[in-house]
Short mmCIF file of N, CA and C in Angstrom, two decimals:
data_model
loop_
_atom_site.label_atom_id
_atom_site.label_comp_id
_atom_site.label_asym_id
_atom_site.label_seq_id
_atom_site.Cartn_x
_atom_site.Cartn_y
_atom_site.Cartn_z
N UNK A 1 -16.44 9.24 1.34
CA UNK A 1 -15.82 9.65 2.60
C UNK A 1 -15.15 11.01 2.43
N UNK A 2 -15.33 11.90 3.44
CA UNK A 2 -14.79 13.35 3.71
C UNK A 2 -13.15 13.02 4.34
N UNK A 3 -12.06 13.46 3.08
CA UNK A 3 -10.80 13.33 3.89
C UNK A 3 -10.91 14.97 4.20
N UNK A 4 -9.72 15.01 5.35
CA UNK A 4 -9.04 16.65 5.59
C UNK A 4 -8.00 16.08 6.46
N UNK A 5 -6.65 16.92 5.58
CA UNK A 5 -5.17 16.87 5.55
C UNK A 5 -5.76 17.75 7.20
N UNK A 6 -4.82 17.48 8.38
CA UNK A 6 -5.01 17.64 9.54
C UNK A 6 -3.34 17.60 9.95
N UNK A 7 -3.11 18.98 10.58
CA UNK A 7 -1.56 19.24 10.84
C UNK A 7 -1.61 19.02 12.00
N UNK A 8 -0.61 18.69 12.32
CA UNK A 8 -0.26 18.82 14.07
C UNK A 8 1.82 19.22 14.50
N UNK A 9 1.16 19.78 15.67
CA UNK A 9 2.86 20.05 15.72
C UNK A 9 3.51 18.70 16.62
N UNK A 10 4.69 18.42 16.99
CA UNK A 10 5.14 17.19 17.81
C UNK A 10 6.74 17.56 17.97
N UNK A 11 7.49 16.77 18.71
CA UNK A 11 8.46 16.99 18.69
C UNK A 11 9.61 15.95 18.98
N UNK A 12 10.92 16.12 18.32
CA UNK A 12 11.72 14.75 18.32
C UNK A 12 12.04 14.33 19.61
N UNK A 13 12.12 13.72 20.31
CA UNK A 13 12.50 13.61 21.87
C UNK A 13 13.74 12.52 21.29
N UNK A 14 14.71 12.38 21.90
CA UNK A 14 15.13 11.38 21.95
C UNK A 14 15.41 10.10 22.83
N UNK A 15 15.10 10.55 24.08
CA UNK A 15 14.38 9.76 25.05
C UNK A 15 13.24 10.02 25.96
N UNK A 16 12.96 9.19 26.56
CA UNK A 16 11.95 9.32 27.51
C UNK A 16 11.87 9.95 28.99
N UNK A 17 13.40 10.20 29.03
CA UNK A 17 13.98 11.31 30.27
C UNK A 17 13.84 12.56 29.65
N UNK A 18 14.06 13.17 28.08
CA UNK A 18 13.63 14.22 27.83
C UNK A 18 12.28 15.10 27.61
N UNK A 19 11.44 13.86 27.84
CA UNK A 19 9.87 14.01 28.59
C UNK A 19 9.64 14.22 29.31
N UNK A 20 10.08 13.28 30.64
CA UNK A 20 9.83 13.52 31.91
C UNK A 20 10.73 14.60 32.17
N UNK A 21 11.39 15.31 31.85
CA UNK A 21 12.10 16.56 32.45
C UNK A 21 12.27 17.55 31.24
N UNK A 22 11.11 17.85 30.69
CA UNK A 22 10.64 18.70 29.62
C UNK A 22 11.97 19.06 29.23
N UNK A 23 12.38 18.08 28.46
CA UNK A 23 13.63 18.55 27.23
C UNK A 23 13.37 18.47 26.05
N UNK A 24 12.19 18.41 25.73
CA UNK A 24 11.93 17.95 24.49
C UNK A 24 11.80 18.99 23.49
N UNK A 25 11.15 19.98 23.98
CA UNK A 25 10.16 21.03 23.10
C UNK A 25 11.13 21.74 22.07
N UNK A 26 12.33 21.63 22.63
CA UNK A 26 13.29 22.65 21.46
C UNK A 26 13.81 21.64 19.99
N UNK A 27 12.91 20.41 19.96
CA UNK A 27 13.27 19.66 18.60
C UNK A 27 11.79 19.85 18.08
N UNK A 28 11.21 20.73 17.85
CA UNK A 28 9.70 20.78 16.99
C UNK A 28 10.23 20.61 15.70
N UNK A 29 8.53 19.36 15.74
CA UNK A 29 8.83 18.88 13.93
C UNK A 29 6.91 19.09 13.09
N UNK A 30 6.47 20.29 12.50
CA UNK A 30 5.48 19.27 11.87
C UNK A 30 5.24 18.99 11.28
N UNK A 31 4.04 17.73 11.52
CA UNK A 31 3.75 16.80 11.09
C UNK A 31 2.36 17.09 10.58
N UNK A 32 1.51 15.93 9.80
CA UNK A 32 0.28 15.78 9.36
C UNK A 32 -0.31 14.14 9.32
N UNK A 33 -1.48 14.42 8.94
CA UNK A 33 -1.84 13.20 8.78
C UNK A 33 -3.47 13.18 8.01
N UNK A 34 -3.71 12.45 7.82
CA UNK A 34 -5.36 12.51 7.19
C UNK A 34 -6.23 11.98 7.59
N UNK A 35 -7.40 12.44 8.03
CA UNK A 35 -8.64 12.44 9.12
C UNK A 35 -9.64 12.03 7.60
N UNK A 36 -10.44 10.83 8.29
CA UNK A 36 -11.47 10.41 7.02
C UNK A 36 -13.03 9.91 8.15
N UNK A 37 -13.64 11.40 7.61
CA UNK A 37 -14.69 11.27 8.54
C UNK A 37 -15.91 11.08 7.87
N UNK A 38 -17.12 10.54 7.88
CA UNK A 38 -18.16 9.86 7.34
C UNK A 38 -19.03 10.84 6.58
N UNK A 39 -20.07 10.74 6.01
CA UNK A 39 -19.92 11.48 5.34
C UNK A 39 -21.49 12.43 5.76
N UNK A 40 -21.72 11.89 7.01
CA UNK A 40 -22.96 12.86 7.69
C UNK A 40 -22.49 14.14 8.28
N UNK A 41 -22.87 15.04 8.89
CA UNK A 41 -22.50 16.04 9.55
C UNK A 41 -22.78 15.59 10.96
N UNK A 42 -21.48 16.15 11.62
CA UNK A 42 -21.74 15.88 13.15
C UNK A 42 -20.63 15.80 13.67
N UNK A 43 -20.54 15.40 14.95
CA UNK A 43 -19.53 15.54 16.26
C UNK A 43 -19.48 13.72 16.03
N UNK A 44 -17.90 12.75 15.49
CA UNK A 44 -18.01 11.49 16.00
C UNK A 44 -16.79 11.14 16.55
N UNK A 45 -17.05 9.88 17.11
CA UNK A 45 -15.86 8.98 17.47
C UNK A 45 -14.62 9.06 16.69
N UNK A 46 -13.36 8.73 17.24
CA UNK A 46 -12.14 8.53 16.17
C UNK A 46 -11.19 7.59 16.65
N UNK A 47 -11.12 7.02 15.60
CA UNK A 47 -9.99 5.73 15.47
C UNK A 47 -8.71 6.63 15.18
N UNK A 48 -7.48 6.70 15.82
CA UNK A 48 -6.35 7.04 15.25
C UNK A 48 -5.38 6.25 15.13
N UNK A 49 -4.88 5.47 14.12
CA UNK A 49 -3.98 4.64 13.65
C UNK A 49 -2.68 4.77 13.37
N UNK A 50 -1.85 4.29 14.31
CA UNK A 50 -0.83 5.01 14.95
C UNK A 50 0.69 3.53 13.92
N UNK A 51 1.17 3.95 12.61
CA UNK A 51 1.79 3.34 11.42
C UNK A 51 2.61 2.68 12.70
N UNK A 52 3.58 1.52 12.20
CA UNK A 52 4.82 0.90 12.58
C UNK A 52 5.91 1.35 11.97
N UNK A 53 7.05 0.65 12.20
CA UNK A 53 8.14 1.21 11.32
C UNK A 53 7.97 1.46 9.60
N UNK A 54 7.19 0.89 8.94
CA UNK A 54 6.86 0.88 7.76
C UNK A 54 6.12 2.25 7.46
N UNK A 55 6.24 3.03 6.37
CA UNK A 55 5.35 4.11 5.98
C UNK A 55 4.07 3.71 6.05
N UNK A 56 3.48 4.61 6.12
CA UNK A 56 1.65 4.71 5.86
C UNK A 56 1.19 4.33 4.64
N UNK A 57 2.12 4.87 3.90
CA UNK A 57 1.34 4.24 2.12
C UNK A 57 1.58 3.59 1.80
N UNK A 58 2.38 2.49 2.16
CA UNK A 58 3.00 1.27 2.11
C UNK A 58 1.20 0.19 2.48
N UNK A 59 0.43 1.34 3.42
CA UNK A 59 0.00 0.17 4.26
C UNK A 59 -1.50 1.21 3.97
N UNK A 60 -2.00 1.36 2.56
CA UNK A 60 -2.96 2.58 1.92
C UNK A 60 -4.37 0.96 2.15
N UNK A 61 -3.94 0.00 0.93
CA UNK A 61 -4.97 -0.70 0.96
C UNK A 61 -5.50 -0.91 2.27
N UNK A 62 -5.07 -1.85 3.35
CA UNK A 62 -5.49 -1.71 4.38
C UNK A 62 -6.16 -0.84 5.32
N UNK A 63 -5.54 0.49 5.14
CA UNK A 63 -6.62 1.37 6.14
C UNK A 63 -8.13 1.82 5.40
N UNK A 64 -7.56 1.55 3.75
CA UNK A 64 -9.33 1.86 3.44
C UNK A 64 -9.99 0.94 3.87
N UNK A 65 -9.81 -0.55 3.74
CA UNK A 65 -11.05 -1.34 4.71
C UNK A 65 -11.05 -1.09 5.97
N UNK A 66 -10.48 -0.63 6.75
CA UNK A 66 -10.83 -0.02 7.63
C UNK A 66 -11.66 0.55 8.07
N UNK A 67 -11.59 2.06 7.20
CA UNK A 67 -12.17 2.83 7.17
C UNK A 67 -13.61 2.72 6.83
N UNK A 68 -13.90 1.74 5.83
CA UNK A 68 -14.99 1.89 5.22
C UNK A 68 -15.96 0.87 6.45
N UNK A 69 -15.33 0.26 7.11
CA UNK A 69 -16.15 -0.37 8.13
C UNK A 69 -15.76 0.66 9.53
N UNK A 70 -15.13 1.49 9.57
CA UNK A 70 -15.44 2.50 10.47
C UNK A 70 -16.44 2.91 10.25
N UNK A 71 -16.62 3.68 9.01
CA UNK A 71 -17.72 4.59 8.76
C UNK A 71 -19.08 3.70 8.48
N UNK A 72 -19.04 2.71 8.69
CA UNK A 72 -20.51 2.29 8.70
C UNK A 72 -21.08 2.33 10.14
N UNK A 73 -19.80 2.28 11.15
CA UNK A 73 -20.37 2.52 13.02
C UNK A 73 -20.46 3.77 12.59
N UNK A 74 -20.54 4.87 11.86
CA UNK A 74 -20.08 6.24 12.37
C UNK A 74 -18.96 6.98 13.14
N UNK A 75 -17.75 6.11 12.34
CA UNK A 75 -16.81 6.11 13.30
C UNK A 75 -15.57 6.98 12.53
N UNK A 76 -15.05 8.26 12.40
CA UNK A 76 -14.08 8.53 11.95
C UNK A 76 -12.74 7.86 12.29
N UNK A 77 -11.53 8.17 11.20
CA UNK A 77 -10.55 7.50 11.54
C UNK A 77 -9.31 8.61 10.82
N UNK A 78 -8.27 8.33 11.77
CA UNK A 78 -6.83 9.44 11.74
C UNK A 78 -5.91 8.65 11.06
N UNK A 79 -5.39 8.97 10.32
CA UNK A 79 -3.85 7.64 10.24
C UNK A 79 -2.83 8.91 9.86
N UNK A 80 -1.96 8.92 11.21
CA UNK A 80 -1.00 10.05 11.63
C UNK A 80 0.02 9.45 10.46
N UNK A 81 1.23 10.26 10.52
CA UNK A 81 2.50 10.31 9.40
C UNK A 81 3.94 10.62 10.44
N UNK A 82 4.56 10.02 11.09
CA UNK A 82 5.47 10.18 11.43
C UNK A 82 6.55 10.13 10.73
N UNK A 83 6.42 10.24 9.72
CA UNK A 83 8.07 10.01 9.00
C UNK A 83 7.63 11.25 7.95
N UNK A 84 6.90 11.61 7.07
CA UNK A 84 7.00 12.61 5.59
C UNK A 84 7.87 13.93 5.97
N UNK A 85 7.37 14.18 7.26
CA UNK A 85 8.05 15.81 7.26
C UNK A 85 9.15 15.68 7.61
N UNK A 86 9.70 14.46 8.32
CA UNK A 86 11.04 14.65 9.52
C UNK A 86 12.13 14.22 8.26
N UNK A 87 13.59 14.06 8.94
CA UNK A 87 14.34 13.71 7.71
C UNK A 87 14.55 12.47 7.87
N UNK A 88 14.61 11.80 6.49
CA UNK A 88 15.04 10.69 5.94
C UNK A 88 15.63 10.01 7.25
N UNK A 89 16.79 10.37 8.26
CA UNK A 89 17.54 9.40 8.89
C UNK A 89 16.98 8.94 9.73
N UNK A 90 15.37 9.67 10.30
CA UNK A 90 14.42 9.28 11.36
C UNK A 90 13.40 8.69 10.61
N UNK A 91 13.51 7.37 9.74
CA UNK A 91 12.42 6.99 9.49
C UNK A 91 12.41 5.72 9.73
N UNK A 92 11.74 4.58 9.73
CA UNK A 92 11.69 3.20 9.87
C UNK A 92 12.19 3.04 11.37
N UNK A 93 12.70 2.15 11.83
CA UNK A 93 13.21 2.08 13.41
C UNK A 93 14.31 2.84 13.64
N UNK A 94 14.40 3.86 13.21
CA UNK A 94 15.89 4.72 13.08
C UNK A 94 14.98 5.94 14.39
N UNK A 95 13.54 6.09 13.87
CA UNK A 95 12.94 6.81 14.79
C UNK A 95 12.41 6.16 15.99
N UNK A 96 12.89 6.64 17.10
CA UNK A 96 12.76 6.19 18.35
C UNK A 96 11.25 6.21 19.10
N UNK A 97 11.01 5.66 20.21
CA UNK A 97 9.77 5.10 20.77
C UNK A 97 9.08 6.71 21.33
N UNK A 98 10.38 6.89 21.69
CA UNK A 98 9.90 8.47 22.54
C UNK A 98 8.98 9.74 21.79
N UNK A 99 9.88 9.30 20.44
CA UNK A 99 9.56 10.95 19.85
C UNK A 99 7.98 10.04 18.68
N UNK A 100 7.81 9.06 18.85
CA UNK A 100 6.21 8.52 18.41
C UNK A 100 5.67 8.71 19.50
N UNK A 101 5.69 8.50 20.31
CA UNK A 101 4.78 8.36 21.58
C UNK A 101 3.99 9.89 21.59
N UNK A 102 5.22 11.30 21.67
CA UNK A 102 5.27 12.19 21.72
C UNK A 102 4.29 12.31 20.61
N UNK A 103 4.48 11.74 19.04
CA UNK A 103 3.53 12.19 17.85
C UNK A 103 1.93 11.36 18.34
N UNK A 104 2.09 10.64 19.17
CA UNK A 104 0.54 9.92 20.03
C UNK A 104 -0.33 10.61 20.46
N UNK A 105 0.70 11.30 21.24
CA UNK A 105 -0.11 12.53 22.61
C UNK A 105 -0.26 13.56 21.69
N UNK A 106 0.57 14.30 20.60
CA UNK A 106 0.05 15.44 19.80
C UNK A 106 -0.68 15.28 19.02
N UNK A 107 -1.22 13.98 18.36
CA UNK A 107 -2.63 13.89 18.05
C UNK A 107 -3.74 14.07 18.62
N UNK A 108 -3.67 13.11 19.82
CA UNK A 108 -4.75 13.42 20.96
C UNK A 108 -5.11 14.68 20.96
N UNK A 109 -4.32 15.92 21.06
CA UNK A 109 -4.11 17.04 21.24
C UNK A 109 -4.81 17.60 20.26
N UNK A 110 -4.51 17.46 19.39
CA UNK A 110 -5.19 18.24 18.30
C UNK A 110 -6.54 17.59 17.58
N UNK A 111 -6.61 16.34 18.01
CA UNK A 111 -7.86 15.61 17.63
C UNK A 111 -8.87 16.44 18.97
N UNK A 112 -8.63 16.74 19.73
CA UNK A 112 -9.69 17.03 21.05
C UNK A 112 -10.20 18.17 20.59
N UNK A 113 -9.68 19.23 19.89
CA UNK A 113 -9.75 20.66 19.09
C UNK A 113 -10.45 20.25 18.10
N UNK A 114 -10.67 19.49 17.52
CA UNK A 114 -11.19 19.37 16.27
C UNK A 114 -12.80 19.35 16.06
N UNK A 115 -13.20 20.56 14.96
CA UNK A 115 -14.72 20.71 15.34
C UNK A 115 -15.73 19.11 15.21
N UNK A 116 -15.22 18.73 14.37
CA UNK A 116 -16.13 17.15 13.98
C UNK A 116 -15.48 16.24 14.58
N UNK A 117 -15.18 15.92 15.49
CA UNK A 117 -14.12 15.27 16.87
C UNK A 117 -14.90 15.33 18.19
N UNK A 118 -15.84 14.28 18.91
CA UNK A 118 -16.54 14.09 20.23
C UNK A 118 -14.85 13.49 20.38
N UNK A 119 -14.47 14.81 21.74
CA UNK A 119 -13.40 14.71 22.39
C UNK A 119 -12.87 13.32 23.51
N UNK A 120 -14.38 13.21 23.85
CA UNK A 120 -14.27 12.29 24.87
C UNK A 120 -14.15 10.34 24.41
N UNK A 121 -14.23 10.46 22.88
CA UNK A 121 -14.62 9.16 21.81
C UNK A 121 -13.37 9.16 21.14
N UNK A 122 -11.97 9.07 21.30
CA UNK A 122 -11.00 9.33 20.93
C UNK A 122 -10.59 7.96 20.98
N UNK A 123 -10.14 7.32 20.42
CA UNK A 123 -9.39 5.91 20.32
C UNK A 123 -8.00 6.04 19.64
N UNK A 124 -7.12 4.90 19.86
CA UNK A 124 -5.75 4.93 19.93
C UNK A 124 -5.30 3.29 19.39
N UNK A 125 -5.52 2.96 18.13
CA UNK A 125 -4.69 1.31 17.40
C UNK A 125 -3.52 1.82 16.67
N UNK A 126 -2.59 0.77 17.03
CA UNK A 126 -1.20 0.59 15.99
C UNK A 126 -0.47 -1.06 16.05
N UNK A 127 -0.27 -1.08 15.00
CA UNK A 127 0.57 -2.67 14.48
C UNK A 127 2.07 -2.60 15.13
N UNK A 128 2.38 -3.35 15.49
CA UNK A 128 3.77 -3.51 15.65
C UNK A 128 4.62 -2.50 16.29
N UNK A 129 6.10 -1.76 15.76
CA UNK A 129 6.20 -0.69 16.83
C UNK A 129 5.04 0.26 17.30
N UNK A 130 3.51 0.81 15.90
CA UNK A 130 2.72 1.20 16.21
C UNK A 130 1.81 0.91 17.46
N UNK A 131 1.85 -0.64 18.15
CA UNK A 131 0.99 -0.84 18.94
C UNK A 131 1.72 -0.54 20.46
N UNK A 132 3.46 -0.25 20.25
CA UNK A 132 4.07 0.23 21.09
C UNK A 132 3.50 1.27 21.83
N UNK A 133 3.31 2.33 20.65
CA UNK A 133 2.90 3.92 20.87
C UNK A 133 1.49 3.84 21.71
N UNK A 134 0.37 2.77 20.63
CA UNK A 134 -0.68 2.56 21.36
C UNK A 134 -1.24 2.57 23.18
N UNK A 135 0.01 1.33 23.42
CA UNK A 135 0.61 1.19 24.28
C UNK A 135 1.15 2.12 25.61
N UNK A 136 2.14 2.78 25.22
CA UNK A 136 2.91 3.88 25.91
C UNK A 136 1.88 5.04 25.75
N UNK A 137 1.24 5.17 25.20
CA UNK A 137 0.21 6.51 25.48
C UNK A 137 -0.98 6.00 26.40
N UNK A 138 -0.99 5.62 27.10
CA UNK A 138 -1.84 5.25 28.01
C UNK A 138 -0.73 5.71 29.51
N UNK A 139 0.63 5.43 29.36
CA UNK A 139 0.66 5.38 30.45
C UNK A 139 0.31 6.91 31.31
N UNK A 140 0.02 7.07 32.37
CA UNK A 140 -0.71 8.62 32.97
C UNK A 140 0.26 9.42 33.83
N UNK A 141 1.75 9.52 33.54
CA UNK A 141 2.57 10.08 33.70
C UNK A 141 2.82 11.23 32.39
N UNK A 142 3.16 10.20 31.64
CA UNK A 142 3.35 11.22 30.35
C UNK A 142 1.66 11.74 29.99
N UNK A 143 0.72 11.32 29.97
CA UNK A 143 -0.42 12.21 29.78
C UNK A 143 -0.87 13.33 30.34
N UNK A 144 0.05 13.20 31.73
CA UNK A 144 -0.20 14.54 33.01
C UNK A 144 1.01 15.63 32.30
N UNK A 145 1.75 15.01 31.55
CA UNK A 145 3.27 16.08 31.22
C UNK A 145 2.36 16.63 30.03
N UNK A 146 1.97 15.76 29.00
CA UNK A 146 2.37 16.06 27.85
C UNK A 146 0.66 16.22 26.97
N UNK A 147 -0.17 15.82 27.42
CA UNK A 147 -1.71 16.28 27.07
C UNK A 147 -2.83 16.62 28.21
N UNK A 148 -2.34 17.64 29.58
CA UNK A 148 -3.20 18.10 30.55
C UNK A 148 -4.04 17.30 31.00
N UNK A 149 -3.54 15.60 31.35
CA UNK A 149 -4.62 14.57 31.71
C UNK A 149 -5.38 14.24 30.72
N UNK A 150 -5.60 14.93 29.63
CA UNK A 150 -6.45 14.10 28.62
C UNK A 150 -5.79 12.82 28.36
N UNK A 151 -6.59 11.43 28.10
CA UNK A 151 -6.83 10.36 27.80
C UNK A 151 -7.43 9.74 26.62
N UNK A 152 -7.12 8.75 26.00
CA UNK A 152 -7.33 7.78 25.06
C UNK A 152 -8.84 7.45 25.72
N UNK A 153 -9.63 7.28 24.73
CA UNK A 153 -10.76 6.73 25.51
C UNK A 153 -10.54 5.41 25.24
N UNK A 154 -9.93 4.93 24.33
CA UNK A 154 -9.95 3.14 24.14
C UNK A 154 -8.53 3.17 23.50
N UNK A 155 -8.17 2.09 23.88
CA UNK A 155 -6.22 1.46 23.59
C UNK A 155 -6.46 0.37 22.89
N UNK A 156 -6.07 -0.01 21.96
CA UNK A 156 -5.75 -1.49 21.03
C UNK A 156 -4.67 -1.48 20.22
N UNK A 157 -3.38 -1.71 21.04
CA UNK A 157 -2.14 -2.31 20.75
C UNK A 157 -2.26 -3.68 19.82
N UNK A 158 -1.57 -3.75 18.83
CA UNK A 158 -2.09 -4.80 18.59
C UNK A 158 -0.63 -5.50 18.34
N UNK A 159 -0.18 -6.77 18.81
CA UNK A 159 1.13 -7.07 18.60
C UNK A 159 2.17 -6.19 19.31
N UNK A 160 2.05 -5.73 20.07
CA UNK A 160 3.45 -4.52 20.52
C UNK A 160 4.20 -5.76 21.40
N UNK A 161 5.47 -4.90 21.48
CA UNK A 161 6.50 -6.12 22.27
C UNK A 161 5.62 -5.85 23.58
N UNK A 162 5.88 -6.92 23.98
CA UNK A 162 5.45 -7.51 25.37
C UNK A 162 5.92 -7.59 26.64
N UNK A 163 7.41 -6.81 26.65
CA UNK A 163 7.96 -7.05 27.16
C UNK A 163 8.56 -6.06 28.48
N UNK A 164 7.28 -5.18 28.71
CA UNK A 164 7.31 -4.00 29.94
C UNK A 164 5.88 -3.77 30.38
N UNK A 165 6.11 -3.76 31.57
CA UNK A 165 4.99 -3.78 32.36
C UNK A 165 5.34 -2.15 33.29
N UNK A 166 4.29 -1.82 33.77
CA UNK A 166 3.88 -0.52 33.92
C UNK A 166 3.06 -0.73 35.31
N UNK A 167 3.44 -0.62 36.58
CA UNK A 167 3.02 -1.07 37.64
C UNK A 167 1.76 -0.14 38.02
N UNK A 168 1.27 1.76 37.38
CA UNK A 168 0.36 2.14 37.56
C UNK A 168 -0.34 2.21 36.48
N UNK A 169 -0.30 1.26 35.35
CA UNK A 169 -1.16 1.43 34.18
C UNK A 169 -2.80 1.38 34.79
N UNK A 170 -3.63 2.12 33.94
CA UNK A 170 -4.84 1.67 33.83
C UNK A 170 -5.47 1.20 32.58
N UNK A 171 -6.59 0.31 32.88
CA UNK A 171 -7.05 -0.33 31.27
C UNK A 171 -8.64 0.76 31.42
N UNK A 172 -8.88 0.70 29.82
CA UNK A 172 -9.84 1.75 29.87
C UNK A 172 -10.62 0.39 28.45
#
Protein backbone atom coordinates (compact mmCIF):
# COMPACT_ATOMS: atom_id res chain seq x y z
CA UNK A 1 0.00 0.00 0.00
CA UNK A 2 1.05 3.71 -1.10
CA UNK A 3 0.93 5.87 2.25
CA UNK A 4 1.29 9.96 1.79
CA UNK A 5 1.49 12.14 4.98
CA UNK A 6 -1.47 14.60 3.69
CA UNK A 7 -1.68 18.17 5.54
CA UNK A 8 -4.61 20.03 5.96
CA UNK A 9 -5.32 23.31 7.60
CA UNK A 10 -8.58 23.43 10.26
CA UNK A 11 -9.39 25.43 12.93
CA UNK A 12 -10.23 25.38 16.81
CA UNK A 13 -13.83 26.60 17.03
CA UNK A 14 -15.06 26.43 20.25
CA UNK A 15 -18.55 26.31 19.50
CA UNK A 16 -20.90 25.84 16.96
CA UNK A 17 -22.15 29.59 17.03
CA UNK A 18 -18.54 30.37 16.09
CA UNK A 19 -19.34 28.59 12.78
CA UNK A 20 -22.41 29.74 12.06
CA UNK A 21 -21.22 33.36 12.47
CA UNK A 22 -17.70 32.83 11.04
CA UNK A 23 -15.72 33.20 14.30
CA UNK A 24 -13.74 30.61 13.87
CA UNK A 25 -10.95 31.25 11.35
CA UNK A 26 -8.65 33.31 13.73
CA UNK A 27 -7.84 29.84 15.84
CA UNK A 28 -5.92 28.02 12.74
CA UNK A 29 -4.36 24.80 13.69
CA UNK A 30 -2.44 22.37 11.23
CA UNK A 31 -3.12 19.33 11.08
CA UNK A 32 -2.24 15.98 9.07
CA UNK A 33 -3.16 12.75 8.59
CA UNK A 34 -2.23 9.67 6.35
CA UNK A 35 -3.94 8.78 3.07
CA UNK A 36 -3.28 4.87 2.15
CA UNK A 37 -4.15 4.49 -1.39
CA UNK A 38 -3.92 1.10 -3.37
CA UNK A 39 -1.39 0.41 -5.06
CA UNK A 40 -2.68 0.87 -8.90
CA UNK A 41 -2.55 4.24 -10.46
CA UNK A 42 -5.67 6.19 -10.72
CA UNK A 43 -8.46 8.53 -9.53
CA UNK A 44 -10.38 6.31 -6.34
CA UNK A 45 -12.93 6.33 -3.79
CA UNK A 46 -12.03 7.37 -0.06
CA UNK A 47 -12.90 6.18 3.22
CA UNK A 48 -11.98 8.93 5.78
CA UNK A 49 -11.87 7.73 9.31
CA UNK A 50 -12.73 10.26 11.47
CA UNK A 51 -10.61 8.82 15.41
CA UNK A 52 -12.85 9.21 18.77
CA UNK A 53 -11.58 10.60 21.79
CA UNK A 54 -8.76 8.06 21.83
CA UNK A 55 -5.55 8.75 19.57
CA UNK A 56 -5.17 7.18 16.19
CA UNK A 57 -2.26 4.96 17.15
CA UNK A 58 -3.82 3.71 19.91
CA UNK A 59 -6.26 2.32 17.27
CA UNK A 60 -3.03 1.41 14.30
CA UNK A 61 -4.00 -2.44 14.34
CA UNK A 62 -7.43 -1.86 13.42
CA UNK A 63 -7.30 0.56 10.60
CA UNK A 64 -4.78 -1.76 8.81
CA UNK A 65 -7.58 -4.38 8.44
CA UNK A 66 -9.35 -1.97 7.24
CA UNK A 67 -7.46 -0.85 4.94
CA UNK A 68 -6.34 -3.90 3.49
CA UNK A 69 -10.02 -4.79 2.74
CA UNK A 70 -10.47 -1.30 1.40
CA UNK A 71 -7.93 -1.79 -1.00
CA UNK A 72 -9.14 -4.93 -2.32
CA UNK A 73 -12.67 -2.71 -3.48
CA UNK A 74 -10.13 -0.20 -4.74
CA UNK A 75 -10.95 1.86 -2.16
CA UNK A 76 -8.48 4.40 -0.56
CA UNK A 77 -8.65 5.35 3.02
CA UNK A 78 -7.73 8.79 5.25
CA UNK A 79 -7.38 8.38 9.00
CA UNK A 80 -7.24 12.25 9.96
CA UNK A 81 -5.17 13.25 13.42
CA UNK A 82 -6.92 15.66 15.45
CA UNK A 83 -4.92 15.79 18.39
CA UNK A 84 -0.66 15.53 17.24
CA UNK A 85 -0.35 19.13 16.23
CA UNK A 86 -2.85 20.92 18.68
CA UNK A 87 -1.78 21.16 22.40
CA UNK A 88 -1.89 18.55 24.84
CA UNK A 89 -5.04 20.30 26.74
CA UNK A 90 -7.23 19.70 23.48
CA UNK A 91 -6.89 16.15 23.32
CA UNK A 92 -9.24 13.23 24.31
CA UNK A 93 -12.82 14.86 25.14
CA UNK A 94 -11.10 18.01 26.32
CA UNK A 95 -11.47 18.72 22.40
CA UNK A 96 -14.81 19.82 21.56
CA UNK A 97 -17.47 18.58 18.85
CA UNK A 98 -17.18 21.87 16.96
CA UNK A 99 -13.58 22.23 16.28
CA UNK A 100 -13.70 18.06 14.92
CA UNK A 101 -16.48 18.65 12.92
CA UNK A 102 -14.56 21.71 11.56
CA UNK A 103 -11.30 19.02 11.14
CA UNK A 104 -14.39 16.82 9.03
CA UNK A 105 -15.19 19.52 6.60
CA UNK A 106 -11.26 20.40 6.18
CA UNK A 107 -10.64 17.08 5.09
CA UNK A 108 -13.37 16.96 2.70
CA UNK A 109 -11.68 20.02 1.53
CA UNK A 110 -8.56 18.96 0.88
CA UNK A 111 -9.43 15.36 -0.02
CA UNK A 112 -11.59 16.98 -3.15
CA UNK A 113 -7.99 18.64 -4.30
CA UNK A 114 -6.32 15.67 -4.18
CA UNK A 115 -4.86 14.34 -7.53
CA UNK A 116 -5.63 10.43 -6.75
CA UNK A 117 -9.05 11.47 -4.98
CA UNK A 118 -12.55 10.89 -7.42
CA UNK A 119 -14.01 13.98 -5.62
CA UNK A 120 -17.41 12.93 -5.94
CA UNK A 121 -16.49 9.10 -3.99
CA UNK A 122 -15.61 10.72 -0.75
CA UNK A 123 -16.90 8.85 2.33
CA UNK A 124 -17.05 9.89 5.97
CA UNK A 125 -16.83 6.70 9.19
CA UNK A 126 -15.97 7.38 12.87
CA UNK A 127 -16.42 5.29 16.26
CA UNK A 128 -17.81 6.91 19.04
CA UNK A 129 -17.28 10.75 19.50
CA UNK A 130 -15.79 9.98 15.87
CA UNK A 131 -19.20 8.86 14.57
CA UNK A 132 -20.41 12.24 16.12
CA UNK A 133 -18.28 14.16 13.52
CA UNK A 134 -19.45 11.52 10.96
CA UNK A 135 -22.64 12.56 11.88
CA UNK A 136 -22.55 16.45 12.17
CA UNK A 137 -20.83 16.70 8.81
CA UNK A 138 -23.66 15.88 6.95
CA UNK A 139 -25.63 18.41 8.35
CA UNK A 140 -26.05 21.16 5.03
CA UNK A 141 -25.85 24.27 6.96
CA UNK A 142 -22.39 23.97 8.03
CA UNK A 143 -21.43 22.42 4.52
CA UNK A 144 -22.92 25.69 2.79
CA UNK A 145 -20.54 27.80 5.52
CA UNK A 146 -17.71 25.76 5.68
CA UNK A 147 -16.99 23.41 2.33
CA UNK A 148 -18.97 25.53 -0.71
CA UNK A 149 -21.86 22.78 -0.63
CA UNK A 150 -19.52 20.06 -1.14
CA UNK A 151 -20.83 16.81 0.46
CA UNK A 152 -19.88 13.45 1.94
CA UNK A 153 -20.87 11.09 -0.62
CA UNK A 154 -21.62 8.33 2.06
CA UNK A 155 -22.00 8.83 6.14
CA UNK A 156 -21.41 5.80 8.57
CA UNK A 157 -21.56 6.99 12.08
CA UNK A 158 -21.06 4.24 13.83
CA UNK A 159 -22.24 4.32 17.59
CA UNK A 160 -22.47 8.24 17.89
CA UNK A 161 -24.77 9.52 20.73
CA UNK A 162 -28.14 9.39 19.62
CA UNK A 163 -29.38 11.86 21.06
CA UNK A 164 -30.11 14.98 18.37
CA UNK A 165 -32.07 15.02 15.65
CA UNK A 166 -31.67 17.49 12.80
CA UNK A 167 -35.12 18.35 11.31
CA UNK A 168 -33.37 19.20 7.62
CA UNK A 169 -30.91 16.34 7.57
CA UNK A 170 -30.53 14.41 4.43
CA UNK A 171 -29.46 10.64 4.15
CA UNK A 172 -27.20 10.02 1.22
Amino acid sequence: KKINHLNYKSHTADSFNEIFNNKYSSKPVKLSGELYLPKKKGKFPVVYIQHGTGHPKGHINFFQKVIVEMHKENIAVFIGDSYSKREKRLQGWRLGLAARVLDGLMVLNTLSEHKNIDPDKIGITGYSYGGMVAFFTAYPKLLDLVSNGKSFAAYMPVYPGCDIVFKDMKLV
